[in-house]
Coordinates of C-alpha atoms and ligand atoms in Angstrom, one line a residue:
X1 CA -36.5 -14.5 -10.4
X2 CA -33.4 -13.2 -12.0
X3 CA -31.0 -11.2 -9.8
X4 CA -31.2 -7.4 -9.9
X5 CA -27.7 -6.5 -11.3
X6 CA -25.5 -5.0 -8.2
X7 CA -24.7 -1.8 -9.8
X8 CA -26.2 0.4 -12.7
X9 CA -24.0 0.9 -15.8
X10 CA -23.0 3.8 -15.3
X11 CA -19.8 5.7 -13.8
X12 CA -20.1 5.9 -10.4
X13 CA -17.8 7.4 -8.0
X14 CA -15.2 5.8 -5.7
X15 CA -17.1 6.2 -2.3
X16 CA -20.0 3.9 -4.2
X17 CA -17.8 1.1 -5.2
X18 CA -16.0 1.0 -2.4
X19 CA -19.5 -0.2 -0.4
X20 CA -21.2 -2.4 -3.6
X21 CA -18.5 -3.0 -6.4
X22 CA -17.8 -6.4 -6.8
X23 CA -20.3 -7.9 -4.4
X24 CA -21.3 -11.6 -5.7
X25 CA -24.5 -12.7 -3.7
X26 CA -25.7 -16.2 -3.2
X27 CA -29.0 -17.4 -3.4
X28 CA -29.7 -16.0 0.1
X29 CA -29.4 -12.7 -1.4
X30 CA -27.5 -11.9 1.9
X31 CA -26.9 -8.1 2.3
X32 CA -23.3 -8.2 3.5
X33 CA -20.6 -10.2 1.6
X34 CA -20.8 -13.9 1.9
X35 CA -18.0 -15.4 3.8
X36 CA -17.0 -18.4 1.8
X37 CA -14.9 -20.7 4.0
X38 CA -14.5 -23.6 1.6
X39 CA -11.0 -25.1 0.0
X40 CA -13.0 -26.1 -3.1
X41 CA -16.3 -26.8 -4.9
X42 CA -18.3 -29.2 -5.6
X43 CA -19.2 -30.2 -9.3
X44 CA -22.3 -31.3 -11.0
X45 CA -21.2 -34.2 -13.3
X46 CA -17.5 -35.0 -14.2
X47 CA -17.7 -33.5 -17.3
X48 CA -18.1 -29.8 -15.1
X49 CA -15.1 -30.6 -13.5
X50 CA -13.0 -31.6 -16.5
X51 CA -15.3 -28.2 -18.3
X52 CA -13.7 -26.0 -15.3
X53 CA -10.2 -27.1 -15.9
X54 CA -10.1 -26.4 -19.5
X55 CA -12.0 -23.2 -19.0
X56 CA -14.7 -23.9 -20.7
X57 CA -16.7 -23.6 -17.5
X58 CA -16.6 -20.0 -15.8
X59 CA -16.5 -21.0 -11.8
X60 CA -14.2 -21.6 -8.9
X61 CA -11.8 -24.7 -9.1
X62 CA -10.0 -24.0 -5.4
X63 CA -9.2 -21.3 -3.3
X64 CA -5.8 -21.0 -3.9
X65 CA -6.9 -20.0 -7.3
X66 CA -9.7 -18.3 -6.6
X67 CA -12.3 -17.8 -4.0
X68 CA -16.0 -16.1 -4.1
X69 CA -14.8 -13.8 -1.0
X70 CA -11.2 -13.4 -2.4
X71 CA -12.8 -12.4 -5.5
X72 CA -15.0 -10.0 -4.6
X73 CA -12.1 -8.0 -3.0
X74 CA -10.2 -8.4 -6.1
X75 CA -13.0 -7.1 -7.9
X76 CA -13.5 -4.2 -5.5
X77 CA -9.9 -3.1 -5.2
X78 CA -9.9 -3.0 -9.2
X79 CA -12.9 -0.5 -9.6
X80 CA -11.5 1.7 -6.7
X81 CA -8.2 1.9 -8.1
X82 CA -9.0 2.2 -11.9
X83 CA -7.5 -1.3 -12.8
X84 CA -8.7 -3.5 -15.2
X85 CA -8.1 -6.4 -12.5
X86 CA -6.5 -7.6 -9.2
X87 CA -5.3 -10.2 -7.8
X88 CA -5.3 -10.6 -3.9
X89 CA -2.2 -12.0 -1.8
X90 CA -1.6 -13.0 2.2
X91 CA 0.4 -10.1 2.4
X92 CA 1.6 -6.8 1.3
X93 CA 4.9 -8.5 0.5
X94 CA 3.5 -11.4 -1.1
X95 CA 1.9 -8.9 -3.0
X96 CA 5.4 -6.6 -3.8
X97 CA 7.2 -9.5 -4.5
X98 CA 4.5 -10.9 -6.9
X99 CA 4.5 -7.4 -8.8
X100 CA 8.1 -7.9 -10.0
X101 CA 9.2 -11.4 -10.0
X102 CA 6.0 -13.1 -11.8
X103 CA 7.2 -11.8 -14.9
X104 CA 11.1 -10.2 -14.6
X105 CA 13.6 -12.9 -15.7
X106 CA 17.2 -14.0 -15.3
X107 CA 19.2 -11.1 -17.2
X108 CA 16.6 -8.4 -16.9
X109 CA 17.7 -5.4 -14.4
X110 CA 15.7 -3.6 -11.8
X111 CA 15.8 0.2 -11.0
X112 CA 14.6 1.1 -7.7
X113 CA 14.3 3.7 -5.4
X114 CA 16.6 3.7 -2.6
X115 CA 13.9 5.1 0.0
X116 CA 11.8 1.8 0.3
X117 CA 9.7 -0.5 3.3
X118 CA 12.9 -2.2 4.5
X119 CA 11.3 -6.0 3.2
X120 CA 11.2 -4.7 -0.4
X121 CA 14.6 -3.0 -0.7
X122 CA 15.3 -6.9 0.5
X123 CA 13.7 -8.0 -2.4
X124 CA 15.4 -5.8 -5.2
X125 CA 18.6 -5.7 -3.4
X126 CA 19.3 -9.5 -2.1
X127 CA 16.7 -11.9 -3.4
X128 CA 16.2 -10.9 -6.9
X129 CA 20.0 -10.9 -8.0
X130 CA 20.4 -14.4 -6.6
X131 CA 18.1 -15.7 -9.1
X132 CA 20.3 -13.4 -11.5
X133 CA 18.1 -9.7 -11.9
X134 CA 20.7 -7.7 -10.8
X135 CA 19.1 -4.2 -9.6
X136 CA 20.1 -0.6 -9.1
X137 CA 19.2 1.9 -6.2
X138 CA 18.6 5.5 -7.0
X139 CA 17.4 8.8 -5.0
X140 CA 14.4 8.6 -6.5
X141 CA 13.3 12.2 -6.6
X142 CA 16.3 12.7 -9.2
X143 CA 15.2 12.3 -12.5
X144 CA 18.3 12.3 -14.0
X145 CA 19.6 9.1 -11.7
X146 CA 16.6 7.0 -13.1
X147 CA 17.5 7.7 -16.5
X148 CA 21.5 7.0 -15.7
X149 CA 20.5 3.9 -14.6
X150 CA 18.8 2.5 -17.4
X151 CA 20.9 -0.4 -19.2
X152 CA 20.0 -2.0 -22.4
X153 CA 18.4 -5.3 -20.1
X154 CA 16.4 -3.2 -17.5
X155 CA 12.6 -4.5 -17.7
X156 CA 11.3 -2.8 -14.0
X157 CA 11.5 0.6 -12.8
X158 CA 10.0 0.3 -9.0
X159 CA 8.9 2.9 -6.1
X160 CA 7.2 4.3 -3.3
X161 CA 5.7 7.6 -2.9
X162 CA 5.2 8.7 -0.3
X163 CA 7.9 7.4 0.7
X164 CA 8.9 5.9 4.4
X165 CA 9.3 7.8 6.7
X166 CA 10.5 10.8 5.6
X167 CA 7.0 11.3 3.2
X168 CA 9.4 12.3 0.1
X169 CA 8.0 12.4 -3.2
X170 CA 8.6 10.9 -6.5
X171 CA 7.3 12.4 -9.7
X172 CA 5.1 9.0 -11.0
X173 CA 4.3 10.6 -14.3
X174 CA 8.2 11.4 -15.4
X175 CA 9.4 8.2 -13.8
X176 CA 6.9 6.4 -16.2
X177 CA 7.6 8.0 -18.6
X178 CA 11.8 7.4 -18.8
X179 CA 10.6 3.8 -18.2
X180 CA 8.6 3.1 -20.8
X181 CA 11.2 5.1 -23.8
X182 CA 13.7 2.5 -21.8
X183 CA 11.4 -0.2 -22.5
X184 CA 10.5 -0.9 -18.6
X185 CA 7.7 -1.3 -16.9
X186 CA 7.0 1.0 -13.6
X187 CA 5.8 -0.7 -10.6
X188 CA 4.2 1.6 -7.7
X189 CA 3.8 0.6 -3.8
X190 CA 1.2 3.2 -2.9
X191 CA 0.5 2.4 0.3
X192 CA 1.2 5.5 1.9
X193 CA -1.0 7.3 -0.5
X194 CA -3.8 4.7 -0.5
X195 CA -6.2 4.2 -3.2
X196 CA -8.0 7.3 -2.4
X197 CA -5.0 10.0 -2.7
X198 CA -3.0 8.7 -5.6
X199 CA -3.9 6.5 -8.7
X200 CA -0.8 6.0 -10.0
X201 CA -2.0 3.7 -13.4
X202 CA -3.7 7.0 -14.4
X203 CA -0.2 9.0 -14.3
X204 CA 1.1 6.5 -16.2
X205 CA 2.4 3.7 -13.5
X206 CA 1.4 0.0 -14.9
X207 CA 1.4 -2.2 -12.0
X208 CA 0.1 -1.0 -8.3
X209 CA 0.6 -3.2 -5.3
X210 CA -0.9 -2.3 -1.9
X211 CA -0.6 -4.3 1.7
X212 CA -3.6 -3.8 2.6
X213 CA -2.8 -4.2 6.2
X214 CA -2.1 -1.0 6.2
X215 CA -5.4 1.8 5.2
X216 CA -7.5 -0.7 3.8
X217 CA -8.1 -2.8 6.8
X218 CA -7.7 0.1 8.4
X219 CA -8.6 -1.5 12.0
X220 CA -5.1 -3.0 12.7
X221 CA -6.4 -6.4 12.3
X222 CA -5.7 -8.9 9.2
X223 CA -2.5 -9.3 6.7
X224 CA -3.6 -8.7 3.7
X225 CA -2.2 -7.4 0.3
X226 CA -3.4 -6.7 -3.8
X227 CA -1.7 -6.4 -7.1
X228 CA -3.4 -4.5 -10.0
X229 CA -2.7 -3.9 -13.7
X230 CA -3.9 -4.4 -17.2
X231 CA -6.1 -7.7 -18.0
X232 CA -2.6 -9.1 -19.5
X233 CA -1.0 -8.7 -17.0
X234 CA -3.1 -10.4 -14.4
X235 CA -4.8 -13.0 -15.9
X236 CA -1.0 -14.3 -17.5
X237 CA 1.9 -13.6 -15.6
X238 CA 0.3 -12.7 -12.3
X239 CA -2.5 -15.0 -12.2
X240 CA 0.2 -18.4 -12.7
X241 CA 2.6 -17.0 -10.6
X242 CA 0.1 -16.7 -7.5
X243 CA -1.9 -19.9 -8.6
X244 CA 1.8 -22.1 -8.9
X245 CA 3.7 -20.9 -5.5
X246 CA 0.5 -20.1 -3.4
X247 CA 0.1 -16.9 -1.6
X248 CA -3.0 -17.1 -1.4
X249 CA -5.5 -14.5 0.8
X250 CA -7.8 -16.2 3.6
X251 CA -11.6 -15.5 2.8
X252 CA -11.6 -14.8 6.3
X253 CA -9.0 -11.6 5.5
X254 CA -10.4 -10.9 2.0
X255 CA -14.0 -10.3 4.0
X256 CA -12.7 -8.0 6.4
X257 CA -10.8 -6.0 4.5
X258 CA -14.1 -5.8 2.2
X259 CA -15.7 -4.1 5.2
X260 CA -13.0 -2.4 5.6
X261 CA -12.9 -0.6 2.0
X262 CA -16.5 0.2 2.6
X263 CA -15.3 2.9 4.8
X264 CA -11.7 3.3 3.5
X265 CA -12.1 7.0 1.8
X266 CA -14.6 8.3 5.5
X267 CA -11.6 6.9 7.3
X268 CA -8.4 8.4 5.4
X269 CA -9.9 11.9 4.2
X270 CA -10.4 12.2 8.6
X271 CA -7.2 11.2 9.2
X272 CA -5.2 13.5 6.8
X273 CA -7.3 16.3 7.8
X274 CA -6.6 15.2 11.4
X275 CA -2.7 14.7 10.3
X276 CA -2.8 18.2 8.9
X277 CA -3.6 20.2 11.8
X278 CA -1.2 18.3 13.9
X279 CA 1.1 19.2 11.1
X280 CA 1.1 22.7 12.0
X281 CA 0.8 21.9 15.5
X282 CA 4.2 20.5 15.5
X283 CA 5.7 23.0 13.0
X284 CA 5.1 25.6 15.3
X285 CA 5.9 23.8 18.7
X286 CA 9.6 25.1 20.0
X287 CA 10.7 21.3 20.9
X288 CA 10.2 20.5 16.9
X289 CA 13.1 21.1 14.3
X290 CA 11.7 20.1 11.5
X291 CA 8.3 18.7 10.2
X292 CA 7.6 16.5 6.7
X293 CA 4.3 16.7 5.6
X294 CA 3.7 16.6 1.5
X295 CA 0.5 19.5 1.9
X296 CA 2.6 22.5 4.3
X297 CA 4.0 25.0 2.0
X298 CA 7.2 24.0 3.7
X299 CA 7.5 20.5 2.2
X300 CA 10.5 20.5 -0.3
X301 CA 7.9 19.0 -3.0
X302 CA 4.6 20.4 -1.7
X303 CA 3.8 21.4 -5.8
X304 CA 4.6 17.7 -6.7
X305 CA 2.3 16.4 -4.2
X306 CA -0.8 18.6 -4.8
X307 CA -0.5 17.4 -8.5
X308 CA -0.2 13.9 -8.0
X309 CA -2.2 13.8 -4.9
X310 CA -5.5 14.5 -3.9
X311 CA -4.7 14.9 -0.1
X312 CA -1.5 15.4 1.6
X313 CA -0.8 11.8 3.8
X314 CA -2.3 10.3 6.7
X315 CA 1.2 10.1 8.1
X316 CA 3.0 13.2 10.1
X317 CA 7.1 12.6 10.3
X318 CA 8.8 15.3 12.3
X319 CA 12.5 15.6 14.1
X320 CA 12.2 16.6 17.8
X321 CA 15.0 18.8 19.2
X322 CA 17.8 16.4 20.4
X323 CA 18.3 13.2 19.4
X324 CA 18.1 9.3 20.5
X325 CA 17.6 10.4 23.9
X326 CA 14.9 13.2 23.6
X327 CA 12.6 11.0 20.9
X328 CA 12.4 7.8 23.5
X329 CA 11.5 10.1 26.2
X330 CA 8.4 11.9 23.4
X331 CA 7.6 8.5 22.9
X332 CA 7.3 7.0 26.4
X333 CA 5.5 10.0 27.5
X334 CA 2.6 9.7 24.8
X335 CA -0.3 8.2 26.8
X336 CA -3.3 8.0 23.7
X337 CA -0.6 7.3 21.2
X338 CA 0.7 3.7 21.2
X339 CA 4.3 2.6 19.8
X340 CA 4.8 0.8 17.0
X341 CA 5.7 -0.1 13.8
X342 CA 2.5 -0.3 12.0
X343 CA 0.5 2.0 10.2
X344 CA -3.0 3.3 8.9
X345 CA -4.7 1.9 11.5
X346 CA -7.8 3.7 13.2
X347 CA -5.8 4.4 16.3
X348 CA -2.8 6.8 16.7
X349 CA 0.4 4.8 16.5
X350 CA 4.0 6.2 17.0
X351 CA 7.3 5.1 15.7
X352 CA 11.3 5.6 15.7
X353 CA 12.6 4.4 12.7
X354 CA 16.3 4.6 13.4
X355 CA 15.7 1.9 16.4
X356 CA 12.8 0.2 14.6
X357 CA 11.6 -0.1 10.8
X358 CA 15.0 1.0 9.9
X359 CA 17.1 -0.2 11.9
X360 CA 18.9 -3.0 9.6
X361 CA 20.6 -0.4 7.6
X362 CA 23.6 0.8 8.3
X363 CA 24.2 4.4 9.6
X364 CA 25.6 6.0 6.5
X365 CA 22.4 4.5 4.6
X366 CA 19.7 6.0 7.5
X367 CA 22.1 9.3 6.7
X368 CA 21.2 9.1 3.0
X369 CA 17.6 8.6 3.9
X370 CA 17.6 11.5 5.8
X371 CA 16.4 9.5 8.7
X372 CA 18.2 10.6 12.3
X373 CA 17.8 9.9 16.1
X374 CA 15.7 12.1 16.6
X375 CA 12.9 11.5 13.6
X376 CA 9.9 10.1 15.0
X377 CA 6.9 8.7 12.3
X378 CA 3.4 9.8 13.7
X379 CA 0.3 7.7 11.8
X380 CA -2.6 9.4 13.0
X381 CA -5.7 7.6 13.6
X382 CA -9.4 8.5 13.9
X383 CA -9.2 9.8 17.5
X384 CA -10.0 13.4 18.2
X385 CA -7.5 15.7 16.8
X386 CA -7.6 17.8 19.7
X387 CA -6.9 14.9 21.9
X388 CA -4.5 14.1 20.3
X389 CA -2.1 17.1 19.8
X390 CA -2.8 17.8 23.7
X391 CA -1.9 14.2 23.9
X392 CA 1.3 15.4 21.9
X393 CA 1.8 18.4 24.0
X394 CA 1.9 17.0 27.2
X395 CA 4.6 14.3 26.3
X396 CA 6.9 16.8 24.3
X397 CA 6.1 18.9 28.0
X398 CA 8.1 15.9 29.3
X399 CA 11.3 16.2 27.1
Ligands
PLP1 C1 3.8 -2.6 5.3 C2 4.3 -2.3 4.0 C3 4.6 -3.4 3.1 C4 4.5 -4.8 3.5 O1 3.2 -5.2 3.8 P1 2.8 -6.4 4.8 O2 1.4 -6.5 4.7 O3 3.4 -6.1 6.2 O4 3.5 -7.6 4.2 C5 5.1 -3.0 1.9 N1 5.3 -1.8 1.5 C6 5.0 -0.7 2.3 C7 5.2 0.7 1.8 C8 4.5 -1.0 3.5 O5 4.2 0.1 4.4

């Protein structure tokens, strides 16, 4: 008997694709994805093989092309995000690195943001003009600086909001659009916003990367990452760029972060409500100078981020009254919230980036960033938000 299609026709909302879209089932009919932990595949005859090398023959070649497991991420993450495709890589900077160099040349310019993950300002700033793309940093909330930026060669326009740590945000629509009169192409890491806030192709962006280490895990256990666009896009530049230098994603990750989109939008929608209270909590505690978080009324661009964003962040950054000193002694004194410099993950983690994440760039740079001594980055997790802001309490008690 023939195999009841996966999904009906017709549009269906995110939370449904995240649990069925893209699942290939064998002939086991098995109800959870299929963990295919195979190199490559077997063939029927020798004309199969030679038929699946000229693409004549729809079907896996070798996992570092492509992979039943890999794919059905691929194929999940697309419908979620709004893509035509994806492609999936070992990591989110396999994945960020992917997004720009599979298809900027020698002679073509970047534009940047200056606020980015430490490992891709590397990328724009060091590694792409040794190969002869010479790049730009701008504040990227400054429309204006984009635009100054723009030389007759630039090709990539490149970002993060929001951004890390200090949950800034940048204006995706407008940025696309002085890209594309310039000729570029805008590039969006949006893994602070996840897949479930922010769907930057729809306000005009035209490639998304994730690491998907970060929400879509979710459980702070696999390296993971995925880069989306148009079907040109992937299936040409991207697909021979992955398929020639080999960053490939183990099935073995690809399947757990399929679980773990299954309960990607339960997960975030608990933890930005849970990031919101503490939010206030912190806003009004005397030992707190300052709190960033894109949905208070405070937030420099809080009308930006309810227009582009259908929640505020999963991530709290606040300033604690003192500096160095004060923030190690919060820190230490935490006793449900662990330190460290990951994110998105089901439990509550805490971070200084000054010491930490940030810690490479010089002081004037952290200064431009806004980021001080005394910033600490808060990504809350799924415990109870009550715990956790007594949790909170009691160590900013100890400062
Ligand atoms: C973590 C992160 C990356 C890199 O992802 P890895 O999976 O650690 O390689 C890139 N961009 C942002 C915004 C990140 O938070």
């Amino acid at each position: 008997m023939a195999q009841k299609p996966n999904l009906p026709s017709r549009k269906l909302k995110p939370a449904t694709l995240a649990v069925h879209d893209g699942t290939l089932r064998s002939q086991f009919g098995e109800t959870s994805e299929g963990l295919f932990l195979t190199q490559g595949y077997v063939y029927e005859s020798m004309e199969q093989a030679e038929a699946r090398f000229n693409n004549t023959d729809p079907g896996f070649q070798y996992s570092r092309f492509s992979n039943p497991t890999v794919s059905m991420f691929e194929k999940r993450m697309a419908s979620l995000e709004g893509a035509d495709d994806a492609r999936a890589t070992a990591t989110g900077m396999a994945a960020v690195t992917a997004s720009l160099l599979s298809w900027v040349n020698a002679g073509d310019h970047i534009v940047a943001a200056k606020a980015l993950f430490g490992s891709c300002r590397y990328i724009v700033e060091d590694l792409a003009p040794r190969f002869g793309i010479n790049s730009t940093l701008v504040n990227g909330a400054d429309l204006d600086a984009w635009r100054a930026a723009v030389k007759p060669n630039t090709k990539a326009f490149f970002l993060e909001t929001p951004t890390n740590p200090t949950l800034e945000i940048y204006d995706i629509a407008a940025i696309a659009e002085i890209a594309h009169k310039a000729g570029a192409k805008l590039v969006v890491d949006n893994v602070f916003a996840t897949p479930i806030f922010q769907k930057p192709l729809a306000l005009g962006a035209d490639i998304v990367c994730y690491s998907a280490t970060k929400h879509i895990d979710g459980q702070g256990r696999v390296l993971g990452g995925v880069v989306l666009g148009s079907n040109e896009f992937v299936s040409g530049p991207l697909q021979m760029f992955l398929r020639q230098t080999g960053p490939s994603l183990s099935p073995f990750n690809a399947w757990v972060m399929l679980k773990g989109l299954e309960t990607l939008a339960l997960r975030v929608e608990r933890q930005a409500e849970s990031a919101g209270k503490i939010a206030d909590f912190l806003a009004k505690h005397p030992k707190v100078t300052r709190v960033y978080y894109p949905f208070r009324e405070d937030h420099p661009q809080v009308k930006l981020a309810k227009k582009q964003m259908s929640s505020g962040s999963t991530l709290v950054c606040f300033n604690i009254k003192g500096a160095k000193k004060e923030a190690f002694a919060f820190g230490g004194a935490l006793e449900i919230v662990k330190i460290t410099n990951n994110l998105g993950d089901a439990k509550s983690l805490i971070t200084h980036p000054a010491t930490t994440t940030h810690q490479r760039l010089t002081p004037d740079a952290r200064a431009e960033l806004g980021i001080t001594d005394a910033m600490l980055r808060l990504s809350v997790g799924l415990e109870d938000p009550d715990d956790l802001i007594e949790d909170l309490d009691l160590a900013l008690k100890n400062v």
